[in-house]
Short mmCIF file of N, CA and C in Angstrom, two decimals:
data_model
loop_
_atom_site.label_atom_id
_atom_site.label_comp_id
_atom_site.label_asym_id
_atom_site.label_seq_id
_atom_site.Cartn_x
_atom_site.Cartn_y
_atom_site.Cartn_z
N UNK A 16 -24.54 -14.26 -73.18
CA UNK A 16 -24.29 -15.50 -72.03
C UNK A 16 -25.19 -16.16 -72.52
N UNK A 17 -24.71 -17.40 -72.69
CA UNK A 17 -25.58 -18.36 -73.89
C UNK A 17 -26.27 -19.10 -72.55
N UNK A 18 -27.58 -18.86 -72.34
CA UNK A 18 -28.19 -19.57 -70.95
C UNK A 18 -29.49 -21.02 -71.04
N UNK A 19 -29.38 -21.79 -71.15
CA UNK A 19 -30.39 -22.98 -71.80
C UNK A 19 -30.92 -23.22 -69.67
N UNK A 20 -32.50 -22.68 -70.10
CA UNK A 20 -33.08 -22.90 -69.17
C UNK A 20 -32.39 -24.57 -68.57
N UNK A 21 -32.76 -25.27 -67.55
CA UNK A 21 -32.97 -26.95 -67.08
C UNK A 21 -31.87 -26.38 -66.34
N UNK A 22 -31.36 -27.82 -66.07
CA UNK A 22 -30.51 -28.73 -64.94
C UNK A 22 -28.90 -28.83 -65.56
N UNK A 23 -27.94 -28.28 -64.92
CA UNK A 23 -27.16 -28.80 -64.77
C UNK A 23 -26.45 -29.78 -64.87
N UNK A 24 -26.21 -30.53 -66.15
CA UNK A 24 -25.33 -31.54 -65.25
C UNK A 24 -23.62 -31.74 -65.45
N UNK A 25 -22.85 -31.97 -64.72
CA UNK A 25 -21.86 -31.78 -64.40
C UNK A 25 -20.58 -32.67 -64.81
N UNK A 26 -21.31 -33.93 -65.39
CA UNK A 26 -20.73 -35.41 -65.84
C UNK A 26 -19.76 -34.45 -67.51
N UNK A 27 -21.59 -34.42 -67.26
CA UNK A 27 -21.64 -34.02 -69.39
C UNK A 27 -20.67 -32.74 -69.54
N UNK A 28 -20.79 -31.97 -68.63
CA UNK A 28 -20.03 -30.52 -68.82
C UNK A 28 -18.42 -31.17 -68.46
N UNK A 29 -17.92 -31.96 -68.05
CA UNK A 29 -16.46 -32.22 -67.53
C UNK A 29 -16.04 -33.07 -68.85
N UNK A 30 -17.17 -33.58 -69.42
CA UNK A 30 -17.37 -34.35 -70.55
C UNK A 30 -16.41 -33.78 -71.92
N UNK A 31 -16.80 -32.52 -72.14
CA UNK A 31 -16.90 -31.40 -72.86
C UNK A 31 -15.31 -30.92 -73.12
N UNK A 32 -14.41 -31.20 -72.45
CA UNK A 32 -13.10 -30.79 -72.92
C UNK A 32 -12.08 -31.16 -72.12
N UNK A 33 -10.64 -31.31 -72.37
CA UNK A 33 -10.21 -32.17 -71.78
C UNK A 33 -8.94 -31.66 -71.18
N UNK A 34 -8.41 -29.93 -71.60
CA UNK A 34 -6.88 -29.63 -71.40
C UNK A 34 -7.31 -28.88 -69.59
N UNK A 35 -6.53 -28.64 -69.10
CA UNK A 35 -6.04 -28.43 -67.69
C UNK A 35 -5.96 -26.67 -67.42
N UNK A 36 -6.33 -26.29 -66.53
CA UNK A 36 -5.74 -24.53 -66.41
C UNK A 36 -7.14 -24.16 -67.34
N UNK A 37 -8.32 -24.28 -67.73
CA UNK A 37 -8.53 -23.68 -68.71
C UNK A 37 -9.50 -23.34 -68.13
N UNK A 38 -10.56 -22.94 -67.52
CA UNK A 38 -11.52 -22.74 -66.71
C UNK A 38 -12.55 -22.57 -67.93
N UNK A 39 -14.25 -22.96 -68.01
CA UNK A 39 -15.36 -22.42 -68.57
C UNK A 39 -16.36 -22.33 -67.87
N UNK A 40 -17.45 -21.81 -67.84
CA UNK A 40 -18.38 -21.06 -67.06
C UNK A 40 -19.35 -21.94 -68.25
N UNK A 41 -20.03 -22.65 -66.84
CA UNK A 41 -21.43 -23.18 -66.53
C UNK A 41 -22.72 -22.85 -66.23
N UNK A 42 -22.63 -21.74 -65.73
CA UNK A 42 -23.77 -21.25 -65.35
C UNK A 42 -22.89 -19.51 -64.73
N UNK A 43 -24.97 -18.28 -64.02
CA UNK A 43 -24.62 -17.55 -63.76
C UNK A 43 -25.90 -17.38 -62.98
N UNK A 44 -25.29 -16.91 -61.67
CA UNK A 44 -26.04 -16.48 -60.55
C UNK A 44 -25.90 -15.59 -59.94
N UNK A 45 -26.95 -14.49 -60.24
CA UNK A 45 -27.07 -13.19 -60.23
C UNK A 45 -25.29 -12.17 -61.21
N UNK A 46 -24.58 -11.46 -60.23
CA UNK A 46 -23.56 -11.37 -60.83
C UNK A 46 -22.33 -12.27 -60.53
N UNK A 47 -22.01 -13.45 -60.14
CA UNK A 47 -21.40 -14.37 -60.22
C UNK A 47 -21.56 -15.79 -60.85
N UNK A 48 -20.65 -15.95 -61.71
CA UNK A 48 -19.73 -17.33 -62.78
C UNK A 48 -19.95 -18.18 -61.97
N UNK A 49 -20.47 -19.57 -62.12
CA UNK A 49 -20.28 -20.72 -61.61
C UNK A 49 -18.86 -20.99 -62.97
N UNK A 50 -17.95 -21.56 -62.77
CA UNK A 50 -17.01 -22.17 -63.63
C UNK A 50 -16.61 -23.77 -63.48
N UNK A 51 -16.12 -24.56 -64.10
CA UNK A 51 -15.64 -25.63 -63.86
C UNK A 51 -13.99 -25.10 -64.77
N UNK A 52 -13.17 -26.88 -64.40
CA UNK A 52 -12.00 -26.98 -64.76
C UNK A 52 -11.58 -28.08 -64.16
N UNK A 53 -10.32 -28.32 -65.44
CA UNK A 53 -9.95 -29.75 -65.08
C UNK A 53 -8.41 -28.92 -64.84
N UNK A 54 -7.81 -29.35 -63.89
CA UNK A 54 -6.26 -29.30 -63.59
C UNK A 54 -5.74 -30.08 -62.78
N UNK A 55 -4.61 -30.69 -62.78
CA UNK A 55 -3.06 -30.94 -62.97
C UNK A 55 -2.10 -30.84 -62.52
N UNK A 56 -1.41 -30.61 -61.91
CA UNK A 56 0.16 -30.07 -61.26
C UNK A 56 -0.38 -28.47 -60.47
N UNK A 57 0.74 -27.81 -60.77
CA UNK A 57 0.61 -26.78 -59.81
C UNK A 57 0.45 -25.65 -60.74
N UNK A 58 -0.52 -24.55 -59.94
CA UNK A 58 -0.87 -22.79 -61.02
C UNK A 58 0.14 -21.79 -60.75
N UNK A 59 0.10 -21.18 -60.41
CA UNK A 59 0.84 -20.32 -59.84
C UNK A 59 0.42 -19.59 -58.87
N UNK A 60 1.53 -19.07 -58.03
CA UNK A 60 0.90 -18.07 -56.97
C UNK A 60 0.81 -16.64 -57.37
N UNK A 61 -0.80 -16.86 -56.50
CA UNK A 61 -1.81 -14.84 -56.91
C UNK A 61 -2.73 -15.31 -55.77
N UNK A 62 -3.74 -14.15 -55.96
CA UNK A 62 -4.15 -13.33 -54.95
C UNK A 62 -5.28 -13.05 -55.74
N UNK A 63 -6.80 -12.87 -55.34
CA UNK A 63 -7.58 -12.16 -56.16
C UNK A 63 -8.35 -10.97 -54.55
N UNK A 64 -7.47 -9.49 -54.90
CA UNK A 64 -8.03 -8.53 -54.25
C UNK A 64 -9.04 -8.50 -53.84
N UNK A 65 -10.09 -7.63 -54.75
CA UNK A 65 -11.25 -7.64 -54.17
C UNK A 65 -12.51 -8.94 -54.02
N UNK A 66 -12.09 -10.13 -54.26
CA UNK A 66 -13.28 -10.91 -54.08
C UNK A 66 -12.64 -12.44 -52.93
N UNK A 67 -13.35 -13.06 -52.86
CA UNK A 67 -13.48 -13.77 -52.37
C UNK A 67 -13.77 -15.74 -53.61
N UNK A 68 -12.65 -16.65 -53.11
CA UNK A 68 -13.38 -17.24 -53.91
C UNK A 68 -13.54 -18.73 -53.49
N UNK A 69 -14.40 -19.50 -54.36
CA UNK A 69 -15.07 -20.54 -53.56
C UNK A 69 -14.49 -21.85 -54.80
N UNK A 70 -13.69 -22.82 -54.59
CA UNK A 70 -13.69 -24.16 -54.97
C UNK A 70 -14.20 -25.05 -53.98
N UNK A 71 -15.06 -25.89 -55.15
CA UNK A 71 -16.12 -27.31 -54.96
C UNK A 71 -15.02 -28.31 -55.26
N UNK A 72 -14.72 -30.24 -54.69
CA UNK A 72 -13.55 -30.71 -55.68
C UNK A 72 -14.85 -31.99 -56.22
N UNK A 73 -15.29 -31.53 -57.62
CA UNK A 73 -16.52 -32.59 -58.07
C UNK A 73 -15.23 -34.54 -58.13
N UNK A 74 -13.85 -34.39 -58.76
CA UNK A 74 -12.90 -35.71 -58.52
C UNK A 74 -12.04 -35.31 -57.89
N UNK A 75 -10.91 -36.07 -57.72
CA UNK A 75 -9.61 -35.87 -56.99
C UNK A 75 -9.76 -35.65 -56.08
N UNK A 76 -8.23 -34.42 -56.50
CA UNK A 76 -7.54 -34.08 -54.75
C UNK A 76 -7.29 -33.02 -55.02
N UNK A 77 -7.73 -31.87 -54.61
CA UNK A 77 -7.20 -30.60 -54.01
C UNK A 77 -6.20 -29.72 -53.32
N UNK A 78 -5.14 -29.58 -53.52
CA UNK A 78 -4.75 -28.85 -52.55
C UNK A 78 -4.14 -27.29 -53.14
N UNK A 79 -4.52 -26.98 -51.73
CA UNK A 79 -4.32 -25.26 -51.80
C UNK A 79 -3.75 -24.52 -50.89
N UNK A 80 -2.38 -24.20 -51.31
CA UNK A 80 -1.15 -24.10 -50.16
C UNK A 80 -1.46 -22.04 -50.04
N UNK A 81 -0.49 -21.68 -49.04
CA UNK A 81 -0.88 -20.96 -48.77
C UNK A 81 0.69 -20.96 -47.69
N UNK A 82 0.74 -19.68 -47.79
CA UNK A 82 1.81 -19.39 -46.98
C UNK A 82 2.45 -19.45 -46.30
N UNK A 83 1.24 -20.33 -45.16
CA UNK A 83 1.44 -20.67 -43.56
C UNK A 83 0.71 -22.01 -43.44
N UNK A 84 1.11 -22.43 -44.80
CA UNK A 84 -0.01 -24.02 -44.03
C UNK A 84 -1.33 -24.45 -46.10
N UNK A 85 -1.24 -25.54 -45.54
CA UNK A 85 -2.49 -25.59 -46.64
C UNK A 85 -3.48 -26.75 -46.31
N UNK A 86 -4.18 -26.55 -47.37
CA UNK A 86 -5.95 -26.50 -47.16
C UNK A 86 -5.76 -27.64 -48.42
N UNK A 87 -6.30 -29.32 -47.48
CA UNK A 87 -6.37 -30.34 -48.47
C UNK A 87 -8.04 -30.43 -48.58
N UNK A 88 -8.47 -30.39 -49.71
CA UNK A 88 -10.07 -31.01 -50.62
C UNK A 88 -9.98 -32.32 -50.98
N UNK A 89 -11.16 -33.40 -50.88
CA UNK A 89 -11.52 -34.52 -51.54
C UNK A 89 -12.58 -34.38 -52.35
N UNK A 90 -12.77 -35.38 -52.93
CA UNK A 90 -14.64 -35.00 -53.71
C UNK A 90 -15.64 -34.16 -52.77
N UNK A 91 -15.76 -33.09 -52.97
CA UNK A 91 -17.16 -32.91 -52.49
C UNK A 91 -17.04 -31.37 -51.29
N UNK A 92 -15.74 -31.82 -51.12
CA UNK A 92 -15.20 -30.66 -50.22
C UNK A 92 -15.18 -29.43 -51.00
N UNK A 93 -15.71 -28.27 -49.91
CA UNK A 93 -15.96 -26.83 -50.34
C UNK A 93 -14.63 -26.28 -49.57
N UNK A 94 -13.84 -25.19 -50.41
CA UNK A 94 -12.92 -24.22 -49.56
C UNK A 94 -13.11 -22.60 -50.27
N UNK A 95 -13.32 -21.38 -49.10
CA UNK A 95 -13.22 -20.62 -49.29
C UNK A 95 -12.01 -19.47 -49.65
N UNK A 96 -11.14 -19.14 -50.40
CA UNK A 96 -9.75 -18.70 -50.16
C UNK A 96 -10.18 -17.07 -49.98
N UNK A 97 -10.04 -16.93 -49.07
CA UNK A 97 -10.83 -14.65 -48.76
C UNK A 97 -9.65 -13.81 -49.61
N UNK A 98 -10.34 -13.04 -50.07
CA UNK A 98 -10.32 -12.03 -50.87
C UNK A 98 -8.57 -11.30 -50.63
N UNK A 99 -7.83 -11.05 -51.39
CA UNK A 99 -6.53 -10.94 -50.72
C UNK A 99 -5.24 -11.42 -50.37
N UNK A 100 -5.87 -12.61 -50.25
CA UNK A 100 -4.98 -14.16 -49.49
C UNK A 100 -4.26 -14.66 -50.85
N UNK A 101 -2.76 -14.83 -50.62
CA UNK A 101 -2.08 -15.34 -51.08
C UNK A 101 -2.87 -17.25 -51.75
N UNK A 102 -2.53 -17.90 -52.62
CA UNK A 102 -2.46 -18.93 -52.82
C UNK A 102 -2.14 -19.49 -54.09
N UNK A 103 -2.01 -21.23 -53.86
CA UNK A 103 -1.44 -21.58 -55.18
C UNK A 103 -2.20 -22.69 -55.41
N UNK A 104 -2.93 -23.16 -56.34
CA UNK A 104 -3.58 -24.39 -56.29
C UNK A 104 -2.80 -25.41 -56.69
N UNK A 105 -2.49 -26.75 -56.16
CA UNK A 105 -1.96 -27.79 -56.58
C UNK A 105 -2.73 -28.91 -56.71
N UNK A 106 -2.49 -29.69 -58.02
CA UNK A 106 -3.26 -31.43 -58.24
C UNK A 106 -2.35 -32.14 -58.36
N UNK A 107 -1.90 -33.49 -57.89
CA UNK A 107 -1.03 -34.14 -57.59
C UNK A 107 -1.11 -34.70 -58.93
N UNK A 108 -2.71 -35.28 -59.28
CA UNK A 108 -3.57 -36.57 -59.97
C UNK A 108 -4.87 -35.11 -60.77
N UNK A 109 -5.25 -35.72 -62.20
CA UNK A 109 -6.28 -34.87 -62.54
C UNK A 109 -7.35 -34.67 -61.55
N UNK A 110 -7.91 -33.46 -61.49
CA UNK A 110 -8.90 -33.08 -60.15
C UNK A 110 -10.25 -31.56 -61.15
N UNK A 111 -11.31 -32.14 -61.21
CA UNK A 111 -12.31 -31.84 -61.09
C UNK A 111 -13.10 -30.74 -60.54
N UNK A 112 -12.86 -29.70 -60.53
CA UNK A 112 -13.21 -28.50 -59.86
C UNK A 112 -14.01 -27.60 -60.11
N UNK A 113 -15.04 -26.96 -59.18
CA UNK A 113 -16.21 -26.10 -59.66
C UNK A 113 -15.81 -25.03 -58.77
N UNK A 114 -15.68 -23.62 -59.77
CA UNK A 114 -15.53 -22.47 -58.88
C UNK A 114 -16.48 -21.61 -58.71
N UNK A 115 -16.64 -20.52 -57.51
CA UNK A 115 -17.67 -19.38 -57.67
C UNK A 115 -16.99 -18.80 -57.18
N UNK A 116 -17.39 -17.69 -58.50
CA UNK A 116 -16.92 -15.84 -58.49
C UNK A 116 -17.17 -15.35 -59.53
N UNK A 117 -17.54 -13.80 -58.97
CA UNK A 117 -17.29 -12.86 -59.40
C UNK A 117 -17.05 -12.82 -61.26
N UNK A 118 -18.51 -12.59 -62.04
CA UNK A 118 -18.06 -12.41 -63.55
C UNK A 118 -16.88 -11.47 -63.96
N UNK A 119 -15.78 -12.08 -64.74
CA UNK A 119 -14.49 -11.05 -64.90
C UNK A 119 -13.72 -11.45 -63.58
N UNK A 120 -13.77 -12.35 -63.11
CA UNK A 120 -12.46 -12.76 -62.21
C UNK A 120 -11.64 -13.44 -62.88
N UNK A 121 -10.00 -12.99 -63.08
CA UNK A 121 -9.04 -13.82 -63.61
C UNK A 121 -8.55 -14.90 -62.91
N UNK A 122 -8.70 -15.90 -63.32
CA UNK A 122 -8.29 -16.96 -62.70
C UNK A 122 -6.63 -16.81 -61.97
N UNK A 123 -5.91 -16.10 -62.51
CA UNK A 123 -4.44 -15.97 -62.27
C UNK A 123 -4.89 -14.49 -61.23
N UNK A 124 -5.53 -13.88 -60.65
CA UNK A 124 -5.60 -13.08 -59.92
C UNK A 124 -4.45 -11.77 -59.84
N UNK A 125 -3.91 -11.29 -59.34
CA UNK A 125 -2.67 -10.65 -59.67
C UNK A 125 -1.96 -10.98 -60.26
N UNK A 126 -1.64 -12.21 -60.77
CA UNK A 126 -0.25 -12.76 -61.45
C UNK A 126 -0.63 -12.76 -62.72
N UNK A 127 0.75 -12.41 -63.24
CA UNK A 127 0.85 -12.85 -65.15
C UNK A 127 1.53 -13.93 -65.29
N UNK A 128 0.80 -14.83 -66.25
CA UNK A 128 0.90 -16.16 -66.77
C UNK A 128 0.04 -16.90 -67.56
N UNK A 129 1.07 -16.96 -67.95
CA UNK A 129 0.64 -17.49 -69.44
C UNK A 129 -0.81 -18.13 -69.35
N UNK A 130 -1.12 -18.73 -68.16
CA UNK A 130 -2.38 -19.70 -68.36
C UNK A 130 -3.41 -18.70 -68.28
N UNK A 131 -3.34 -17.72 -68.11
CA UNK A 131 -4.67 -16.43 -67.74
C UNK A 131 -5.48 -16.24 -68.75
N UNK A 132 -6.65 -16.73 -68.51
CA UNK A 132 -8.09 -16.39 -69.23
C UNK A 132 -8.57 -15.21 -69.04
N UNK A 133 -8.76 -14.79 -69.85
CA UNK A 133 -9.83 -12.93 -69.46
C UNK A 133 -11.31 -13.72 -69.78
N UNK A 134 -11.61 -14.19 -70.65
CA UNK A 134 -12.95 -14.12 -71.39
C UNK A 134 -13.70 -16.02 -71.30
N UNK A 135 -13.17 -16.45 -70.22
CA UNK A 135 -13.32 -17.93 -69.98
C UNK A 135 -15.13 -18.38 -70.84
N UNK A 136 -15.18 -19.74 -72.23
CA UNK A 136 -15.91 -19.74 -72.42
C UNK A 136 -17.60 -20.35 -72.22
N UNK A 137 -18.24 -20.22 -72.28
CA UNK A 137 -19.30 -21.09 -72.26
C UNK A 137 -19.66 -22.83 -73.00
N UNK A 138 -19.83 -23.65 -72.55
CA UNK A 138 -20.13 -24.69 -72.01
C UNK A 138 -21.65 -25.32 -71.42
#
């Protein structure tokens, strides 16, 4: 784990990449990874059987679709997807998100998708 003591600047970290749906690790809190990603379009329906997943919007707007309704997030909003609940992240325009979840959590959860990232890089 590359650790650099000090403050993490989100604008700096988001400026280091442009690809969508490719999470990057920016910090660790005990057994939790703090990840960031740029997203646009639809992801894949999936769930995480053993963990909750926290989303926070830094820029843009994020919709988290559930089978029975949607959660809509604006900049500064936080939403927790409960463990085992199927969901589909969607961003009509590019959106910057922060996620907090246990280290080793797959971005695609239980779904098999070519955007699966098994070992996200630290930036």
